[in-house]
Coordinates of C-alpha atoms and ligand atoms in Angstrom, one line a residue:
M184 CA 9.5 -27.5 11.3
D185 CA 12.4 -26.9 13.3
E186 CA 15.0 -29.5 11.9
V187 CA 13.6 -28.1 8.0
A188 CA 14.6 -24.4 9.2
E189 CA 18.3 -25.8 11.3
A190 CA 19.7 -28.0 7.4
I191 CA 18.8 -24.4 5.7
P192 CA 21.6 -22.3 5.0
D193 CA 21.3 -18.6 4.9
Y194 CA 20.6 -17.4 2.0
A195 CA 22.3 -14.0 2.0
A196 CA 25.6 -15.9 1.5
L197 CA 25.0 -17.8 -1.5
A198 CA 23.2 -15.1 -3.4
T199 CA 26.5 -13.7 -5.2
S200 CA 24.1 -14.3 -8.7
L201 CA 21.5 -12.2 -7.6
S202 CA 20.9 -8.5 -8.3
P203 CA 22.8 -6.1 -5.4
V204 CA 20.0 -3.7 -7.5
L205 CA 16.8 -4.8 -5.5
G206 CA 16.7 -2.5 -1.7
R207 CA 16.2 -4.7 1.1
Y208 CA 15.0 -3.7 4.7
F209 CA 16.1 -6.6 6.4
E210 CA 19.5 -8.8 5.8
R211 CA 17.8 -12.2 7.0
S212 CA 17.0 -15.1 5.3
W213 CA 13.6 -16.4 5.8
S214 CA 12.8 -20.4 6.1
H215 CA 8.8 -20.7 6.3
G216 CA 5.8 -18.9 8.0
D217 CA 2.9 -20.2 9.7
G218 CA 0.7 -17.8 10.6
H219 CA 1.4 -14.4 12.4
R220 CA 5.4 -15.7 12.5
L221 CA 8.2 -15.7 10.1
F222 CA 11.2 -18.0 11.2
D223 CA 14.6 -17.8 9.6
T224 CA 16.9 -19.9 8.9
S225 CA 18.2 -20.0 12.3
G226 CA 14.7 -21.1 13.1
K227 CA 14.1 -18.0 15.2
A228 CA 10.8 -16.9 15.0
Y229 CA 9.6 -13.0 14.1
L230 CA 6.2 -12.0 14.6
D231 CA 5.1 -10.3 11.2
F232 CA 3.4 -6.7 11.6
A233 CA 5.4 -5.9 7.9
N234 CA 3.4 -8.9 6.0
G235 CA 6.5 -8.3 2.9
I236 CA 4.6 -4.8 2.1
A237 CA 1.0 -5.7 2.9
V238 CA 0.8 -8.3 1.4
T239 CA 0.8 -11.3 3.3
V240 CA -2.4 -10.0 4.6
L241 CA -3.7 -13.0 6.3
G242 CA -0.8 -13.9 7.4
H243 CA 1.2 -16.9 6.2
R244 CA 0.6 -20.6 4.9
H245 CA -3.6 -19.8 5.6
P246 CA -5.5 -22.5 5.3
A247 CA -8.3 -21.1 3.6
V248 CA -5.5 -19.5 0.6
T249 CA -3.6 -22.8 0.8
A250 CA -6.2 -24.9 0.0
A251 CA -7.8 -22.6 -2.6
I252 CA -4.1 -22.6 -4.3
H253 CA -3.4 -27.2 -4.2
D254 CA -6.8 -27.4 -5.7
Q255 CA -6.4 -24.5 -8.7
V256 CA -2.9 -26.2 -9.2
D257 CA -3.9 -29.5 -9.7
R258 CA -6.9 -28.1 -12.2
L259 CA -5.7 -25.3 -14.1
I260 CA -3.0 -23.0 -14.1
G261 CA -3.0 -22.1 -17.6
P262 CA -4.1 -19.6 -19.9
T263 CA -4.7 -16.7 -18.7
G264 CA -6.9 -14.0 -19.7
A265 CA -5.9 -13.9 -23.5
I266 CA -7.0 -17.1 -24.2
G267 CA -11.0 -17.4 -22.9
Y268 CA -12.0 -17.4 -19.3
S269 CA -11.8 -19.9 -16.4
E270 CA -14.3 -20.1 -13.2
P271 CA -11.5 -18.3 -10.6
V272 CA -10.9 -15.4 -13.0
V273 CA -14.6 -14.8 -13.6
R274 CA -15.7 -15.6 -9.9
L275 CA -12.9 -13.1 -8.6
A276 CA -13.8 -10.3 -10.9
S277 CA -17.4 -10.4 -9.6
M278 CA -15.9 -10.5 -6.6
V279 CA -14.1 -7.5 -6.6
A280 CA -16.7 -5.5 -8.1
G281 CA -18.6 -6.9 -5.5
T282 CA -16.7 -5.1 -2.7
L283 CA -16.9 -1.8 -4.6
P284 CA -20.0 0.8 -4.5
E285 CA -21.9 1.4 -7.8
P286 CA -21.3 2.3 -10.7
I287 CA -18.3 0.9 -10.6
D288 CA -18.6 -2.8 -11.8
T289 CA -16.1 -4.3 -14.2
V290 CA -12.9 -5.6 -13.4
M291 CA -9.2 -5.9 -15.7
F292 CA -6.7 -8.3 -13.7
M293 CA -2.7 -7.4 -14.0
N294 CA 0.1 -9.0 -11.9
S295 CA 1.6 -5.7 -10.0
G296 CA 0.9 -2.5 -8.2
S297 CA 2.9 -0.9 -10.9
E298 CA 1.2 -1.8 -14.2
A299 CA -2.7 -1.6 -12.4
V300 CA -1.1 2.2 -12.3
E301 CA -0.2 1.8 -15.8
G302 CA -3.0 0.6 -16.4
A303 CA -5.1 3.3 -15.0
L304 CA -3.1 5.8 -16.9
K305 CA -3.3 4.6 -20.1
L306 CA -7.1 3.9 -19.9
A307 CA -7.7 8.1 -18.6
R308 CA -5.7 9.3 -21.7
R309 CA -7.0 7.4 -24.1
A310 CA -10.6 6.8 -22.8
T311 CA -10.7 11.0 -21.9
G312 CA -8.6 12.2 -24.9
R313 CA -6.4 14.5 -22.6
P314 CA -3.1 14.5 -22.1
A315 CA -2.2 15.5 -18.8
I316 CA -1.8 13.4 -15.6
I317 CA -1.6 15.6 -12.3
A318 CA -0.3 13.4 -9.2
F319 CA 0.8 14.3 -5.6
E320 CA 4.6 15.3 -4.3
G321 CA 5.3 12.5 -2.4
G322 CA 3.3 9.9 -3.7
F323 CA 4.5 6.5 -4.6
H324 CA 2.8 4.5 -7.8
G325 CA 5.3 2.3 -9.0
R326 CA 8.6 1.8 -10.9
T327 CA 7.2 1.1 -14.6
F328 CA 7.9 4.1 -16.7
G329 CA 4.7 5.0 -16.4
A330 CA 4.4 4.7 -12.5
A331 CA 7.8 6.3 -11.7
S332 CA 6.4 9.3 -14.3
V333 CA 4.1 9.7 -11.1
T334 CA 6.3 8.9 -8.3
T335 CA 8.5 11.6 -6.1
S336 CA 8.3 9.7 -3.1
S337 CA 12.0 9.6 -4.0
L338 CA 15.1 10.9 -5.8
N339 CA 16.0 7.2 -6.4
Y340 CA 13.4 6.9 -8.0
R341 CA 13.0 8.8 -10.5
V342 CA 17.0 10.0 -11.6
G343 CA 18.7 8.6 -14.4
Y344 CA 15.9 7.8 -16.0
E345 CA 14.9 11.1 -17.2
P346 CA 12.7 11.7 -19.6
L347 CA 9.8 10.1 -18.0
L348 CA 6.4 10.1 -19.0
P349 CA 5.6 13.9 -20.0
S350 CA 2.4 15.5 -19.3
V351 CA 2.9 15.0 -15.9
Y352 CA 2.4 17.5 -13.1
F353 CA 2.8 17.5 -9.0
T354 CA 0.6 19.1 -6.8
G355 CA 1.0 19.5 -2.6
F356 CA -0.2 16.8 -0.6
P357 CA -1.8 17.5 2.4
A358 CA 0.3 16.2 5.2
A359 CA -1.4 17.3 8.2
Y360 CA 1.2 16.3 10.2
R361 CA 4.6 17.2 8.5
D362 CA 2.8 20.4 6.7
F363 CA 0.1 22.6 8.5
D364 CA 0.6 22.3 12.4
G365 CA -1.5 18.7 12.6
D366 CA -4.5 21.3 11.2
D367 CA -6.8 19.0 8.8
E368 CA -8.4 22.1 7.4
R369 CA -5.7 24.2 6.8
A370 CA -4.7 21.1 4.8
T371 CA -7.4 20.9 3.0
N372 CA -7.3 24.3 2.1
E373 CA -4.1 24.5 1.5
S374 CA -3.9 21.6 -0.7
M375 CA -6.8 22.8 -3.1
A376 CA -5.8 26.4 -3.1
A377 CA -2.5 24.5 -4.8
L378 CA -4.2 22.5 -7.0
R379 CA -6.1 25.6 -8.1
R380 CA -3.2 27.4 -8.7
L381 CA -1.6 24.1 -10.5
T382 CA -4.4 24.2 -13.1
S383 CA -4.9 27.9 -13.3
T384 CA -1.0 28.2 -13.8
A385 CA 0.5 25.9 -15.9
V386 CA -1.9 23.3 -16.8
P387 CA -5.9 24.5 -18.1
P388 CA -8.2 21.7 -16.3
S389 CA -9.7 21.0 -19.5
A390 CA -6.4 19.2 -20.7
V391 CA -6.3 17.2 -17.4
A392 CA -7.3 13.3 -18.2
A393 CA -6.9 12.2 -14.3
I394 CA -5.7 13.5 -10.8
L395 CA -4.3 10.4 -9.3
I396 CA -4.4 9.8 -5.3
E397 CA -3.2 7.0 -2.2
P398 CA -5.9 8.2 0.2
V399 CA -3.3 7.6 2.3
Q400 CA 0.7 8.4 1.1
G401 CA 2.5 4.7 1.9
E402 CA 6.1 4.9 0.9
G403 CA 5.5 9.1 1.0
G404 CA 4.7 8.4 4.8
Y405 CA 1.7 6.9 6.0
Y406 CA -0.1 10.7 5.8
P407 CA -3.9 9.7 5.7
A408 CA -5.1 12.7 3.2
P409 CA -8.2 14.6 5.5
P410 CA -11.5 12.9 4.7
A411 CA -12.7 16.7 3.2
F412 CA -10.0 17.1 0.5
V413 CA -10.8 14.2 -0.7
R414 CA -14.3 14.9 -1.5
E415 CA -13.1 18.2 -2.9
L416 CA -10.9 16.9 -4.7
R417 CA -13.9 14.7 -5.7
G418 CA -15.6 17.8 -6.4
F419 CA -12.5 19.5 -8.5
C420 CA -12.8 16.2 -10.6
D421 CA -16.3 16.7 -11.6
E422 CA -16.7 20.2 -11.7
H423 CA -13.8 19.6 -15.2
G424 CA -14.8 16.2 -15.9
I425 CA -11.1 14.7 -15.2
L426 CA -11.2 11.6 -13.7
L427 CA -10.0 10.8 -9.9
I428 CA -8.0 7.5 -10.0
A429 CA -7.5 6.0 -6.4
D430 CA -4.2 4.0 -5.9
E431 CA -5.7 1.6 -3.7
V432 CA -2.7 -0.9 -3.6
Q433 CA -1.4 -0.7 -0.5
T434 CA -4.7 0.9 1.0
G435 CA -7.2 -0.9 -0.4
Y436 CA -8.6 -4.6 1.3
A437 CA -9.7 -3.3 4.7
R438 CA -6.1 -1.6 5.5
T439 CA -6.9 1.1 6.5
G440 CA -10.4 0.1 9.1
L441 CA -12.5 0.0 5.9
M442 CA -12.5 -2.2 3.1
W443 CA -11.1 1.2 1.0
G444 CA -9.2 3.8 1.9
F445 CA -11.8 6.0 0.0
E446 CA -15.1 5.2 1.8
H447 CA -12.9 7.3 4.2
A448 CA -14.6 10.5 2.8
G449 CA -17.7 9.1 1.2
I450 CA -16.7 9.3 -2.0
V451 CA -16.8 7.2 -5.0
P452 CA -13.6 7.9 -7.6
D453 CA -13.3 6.4 -11.5
V454 CA -10.6 4.1 -11.4
V455 CA -9.5 1.5 -8.4
C456 CA -6.2 0.3 -8.5
I457 CA -6.1 -3.3 -6.2
A458 CA -3.0 -4.7 -5.4
K459 CA -0.7 -6.4 -2.4
A460 CA -3.7 -7.7 -0.1
I461 CA -5.4 -9.5 -3.4
A462 CA -4.4 -13.2 -3.3
N463 CA -2.3 -13.0 0.2
G464 CA 1.0 -13.2 -1.8
L465 CA 0.6 -14.9 -5.0
P466 CA 1.5 -11.7 -8.3
L467 CA -2.0 -10.5 -8.8
S468 CA -3.4 -6.5 -10.0
A469 CA -6.5 -5.0 -10.9
I470 CA -8.0 -2.0 -12.1
A471 CA -11.3 -1.6 -11.1
T472 CA -14.1 1.1 -12.7
R473 CA -17.4 1.3 -13.9
R474 CA -18.0 -0.5 -17.9
D475 CA -18.5 2.0 -20.1
L476 CA -14.8 3.7 -19.0
Q477 CA -13.2 0.2 -20.3
E478 CA -14.9 -0.2 -23.2
R479 CA -14.4 3.3 -23.9
W480 CA -10.9 2.0 -23.4
G481 CA -11.4 -0.1 -26.0
R482 CA -10.9 -4.1 -26.6
G483 CA -6.9 -4.7 -27.2
A484 CA -6.3 -1.5 -26.2
H485 CA -4.2 -3.0 -23.0
G486 CA -3.5 -6.6 -22.0
S487 CA -1.1 -8.9 -20.5
T488 CA -0.4 -12.1 -20.9
F489 CA -0.2 -13.4 -17.7
G490 CA -2.3 -11.1 -15.8
G491 CA -5.6 -13.4 -14.1
N492 CA -3.9 -16.2 -13.8
P493 CA -6.3 -18.7 -12.1
V494 CA -4.1 -19.5 -9.7
A495 CA -3.7 -16.4 -8.1
C496 CA -7.3 -15.9 -9.1
A497 CA -8.6 -18.9 -6.9
A498 CA -6.1 -17.3 -3.9
G499 CA -7.4 -14.4 -4.3
V500 CA -11.8 -15.6 -3.9
A501 CA -10.1 -17.6 -0.8
V502 CA -8.5 -13.9 0.2
L503 CA -12.1 -11.9 0.5
D504 CA -14.1 -14.9 1.4
T505 CA -12.1 -15.2 4.3
I506 CA -12.3 -11.3 4.6
Q507 CA -16.3 -11.2 4.8
G508 CA -16.6 -14.4 6.8
E509 CA -14.2 -13.4 9.8
R510 CA -15.4 -9.9 9.6
L511 CA -12.1 -8.5 9.4
V512 CA -12.9 -5.0 7.7
E513 CA -14.5 -4.8 11.3
N514 CA -11.1 -6.2 13.0
S515 CA -9.3 -4.1 11.6
A516 CA -10.8 -0.8 12.5
A517 CA -10.9 -2.4 16.2
R518 CA -7.4 -4.0 16.4
G519 CA -5.7 -0.3 15.0
V520 CA -7.4 1.6 17.8
E521 CA -6.3 -0.7 20.2
L522 CA -2.7 -0.3 18.6
T523 CA -3.3 2.9 18.1
A524 CA -3.6 3.9 21.7
G525 CA -1.0 1.4 23.0
L526 CA 1.8 2.8 20.7
R527 CA 0.3 6.3 21.8
A528 CA 1.2 5.6 25.1
L529 CA 4.4 4.9 24.3
A530 CA 5.3 8.1 22.1
A531 CA 3.7 10.1 25.5
E532 CA 6.8 9.2 27.6
D533 CA 9.4 9.3 24.3
P534 CA 10.3 12.8 23.1
R535 CA 12.0 11.3 19.9
I536 CA 8.6 10.5 18.8
G537 CA 6.8 13.1 17.0
D538 CA 3.4 11.1 15.8
V539 CA 1.4 8.2 15.8
R540 CA -1.3 8.3 13.3
G541 CA -3.9 5.1 11.9
P542 CA -6.3 5.0 10.2
G543 CA -6.8 1.4 10.7
L544 CA -3.9 -0.9 10.8
M545 CA -2.0 1.2 8.7
I546 CA -0.1 3.1 12.0
G547 CA 2.6 5.3 11.0
V548 CA 5.3 5.8 14.4
E549 CA 7.2 9.1 12.9
F550 CA 10.8 10.3 14.5
V551 CA 11.6 13.7 14.3
V552 CA 14.4 16.0 16.4
D553 CA 12.7 17.9 19.2
G554 CA 9.3 17.9 18.4
D555 CA 9.7 19.3 14.9
P556 CA 8.0 17.8 12.3
S557 CA 10.3 19.4 9.5
R558 CA 13.2 17.6 10.8
P559 CA 13.4 14.1 9.8
D560 CA 15.0 11.3 12.5
G561 CA 15.7 8.7 10.1
L562 CA 18.8 7.2 12.1
T563 CA 16.5 6.8 15.1
A564 CA 13.7 5.0 13.2
R565 CA 16.2 2.8 11.8
A566 CA 17.3 2.0 14.9
V567 CA 14.4 1.4 16.8
H568 CA 13.4 -0.8 13.8
E569 CA 16.4 -3.2 13.7
R570 CA 16.3 -3.4 17.2
S571 CA 12.1 -4.4 17.4
A572 CA 13.5 -7.1 14.7
E573 CA 15.8 -8.5 17.1
L574 CA 13.6 -8.9 20.1
G575 CA 11.3 -10.8 17.5
L576 CA 9.6 -8.3 15.9
L577 CA 9.3 -7.0 12.5
L578 CA 8.5 -3.6 10.9
L579 CA 8.9 -1.5 8.1
T580 CA 10.2 2.3 7.6
C581 CA 9.0 5.0 5.1
G582 CA 8.9 8.5 4.4
P583 CA 12.2 10.5 2.0
A584 CA 14.2 9.6 5.8
H585 CA 12.8 6.4 6.4
Q586 CA 11.9 8.7 9.6
I587 CA 8.2 7.0 10.0
V588 CA 8.8 3.0 11.1
R589 CA 5.3 1.8 9.4
W590 CA 3.2 -0.9 11.0
I591 CA 1.4 -2.8 8.8
A592 CA 0.0 -5.9 10.7
P593 CA -2.3 -9.2 9.3
L594 CA -5.8 -8.0 8.8
N595 CA -6.7 -11.4 11.5
V596 CA -4.3 -10.0 13.7
T597 CA -6.0 -10.7 17.7
P598 CA -5.9 -8.7 20.6
A599 CA -2.6 -10.7 22.1
E600 CA -0.4 -10.3 19.5
V601 CA -1.3 -6.4 18.9
A602 CA -0.4 -6.6 22.4
E603 CA 2.6 -8.3 22.2
G604 CA 3.7 -6.0 19.8
V605 CA 3.6 -3.2 21.3
E606 CA 5.4 -4.6 24.6
I607 CA 8.7 -5.6 22.2
F608 CA 7.9 -1.6 20.6
G609 CA 8.6 -0.7 24.4
E610 CA 11.5 -2.4 25.0
A611 CA 12.8 -1.8 21.3
L612 CA 12.8 2.1 22.6
R613 CA 14.1 1.6 25.1
T614 CA 17.4 -0.5 24.2
A615 CA 17.9 0.7 20.5
P616 CA 21.5 1.8 20.0
R617 CA 21.4 5.7 20.1
P618 CA 22.3 7.6 17.4
G619 CA 25.4 10.2 17.6
Ligands
LIG809 C1 0.6 2.8 -3.2 C2 1.6 2.0 -4.3 N1 1.1 2.1 -5.5 C3 2.2 1.2 -6.1 C4 2.7 0.6 -5.6 C5 3.8 -0.5 -7.1 O1 3.5 -1.5 -6.7 P1 4.4 -2.7 -6.7 O2 5.6 -3.5 -6.5 O3 3.3 -4.4 -7.0 O4 4.5 -2.6 -8.7 C6 3.1 0.7 -4.8 C7 4.0 -0.7 -3.8 O5 4.6 -0.4 -2.6 C8 2.4 1.3 -3.8 O6 2.3 1.3 -2.8

């Protein structure tokens, strides 16, 4: 592969026909990936703990996924679901349903996380006959108009696009570290009180079709919802006939040390949105519900030309086989504990870090000024993020000021790679340029 890498030019210089709209975490050009390493076009290797934003969760060119893709390409690339049935699509639907608790048993495939959210919102409105949707402040659910309408993690996702979807309401997310002195109980009580206020002053619960939550807010800052809050939310939805939609686009598929983020609370949502990890890099997403909900939605009420592509689904079958066969839920939990401990040891020596939080392999390291959660330090986070890359470790940032460095290690990461990542990050903390 090294000769290939040397022959490949810097694509950034050739990208004059590419849209400038897309934001990029790195201005580097990538040549190839191998396991947990990504190689740039100069041949430099990076330990990839970004995973294309939680997508290539088994690493690059995973042999089982690559073989499944090759095999399916040689057999049948299309048609997708609208034309009829094919083996990998049917098989993956039943495998995905099998990972979910009863009564969830029905899966509809689409292509992206945004489309999964979009579908979930349409299902909720039509199946309940109610107009309103409640989402959480700071949430990110995607870029299409419906998904952007329930997104408030950044103004940039909304400004200039108004009017967005009507009858969308927002309530405070229980971000314990940021808003409640790290107190989960206060976060739970005050956030539930805010929701009750909203539904007694702005929109009655009887008009609400669905409440949409990320079990751990992703783009918004890697803030986990306290399990007690999610349980109370479930109770609130049950009391009022409201559907609870779990956006598991980022948290799903073992990312948080359990197969699904909602499992931390021991509840079952009505609708689960799935994407990112599902096919280790091929475009595929899904919504999963109990059957009667999709029946009430109605035949032909929603659809997709490309959704449920047989090649992506064949990759998806290999992904789930690997997660189950290699016990990667357990690995995510165990490596997550090690990684969190390593990062907390670094944080104990570095006053710029206000918080290190999990769960599992969805870990945020938040930089704040003078230990004050209301004073995000995005400049330092970004400097450390870039320095880590220079030293050969790919991470991402999130949060409104990009003040959180987020760790999204592959699910099959090894203890040695966890130690390597922590060591490089320690070096980046020591040597990153200090802003100002
Ligand atoms: C929680 C969540 N929902 C939805 C989306 C949108 O997914 P996509 O970019 O595939 O449309 C994302 C993407 O980051 C996400 O993190």
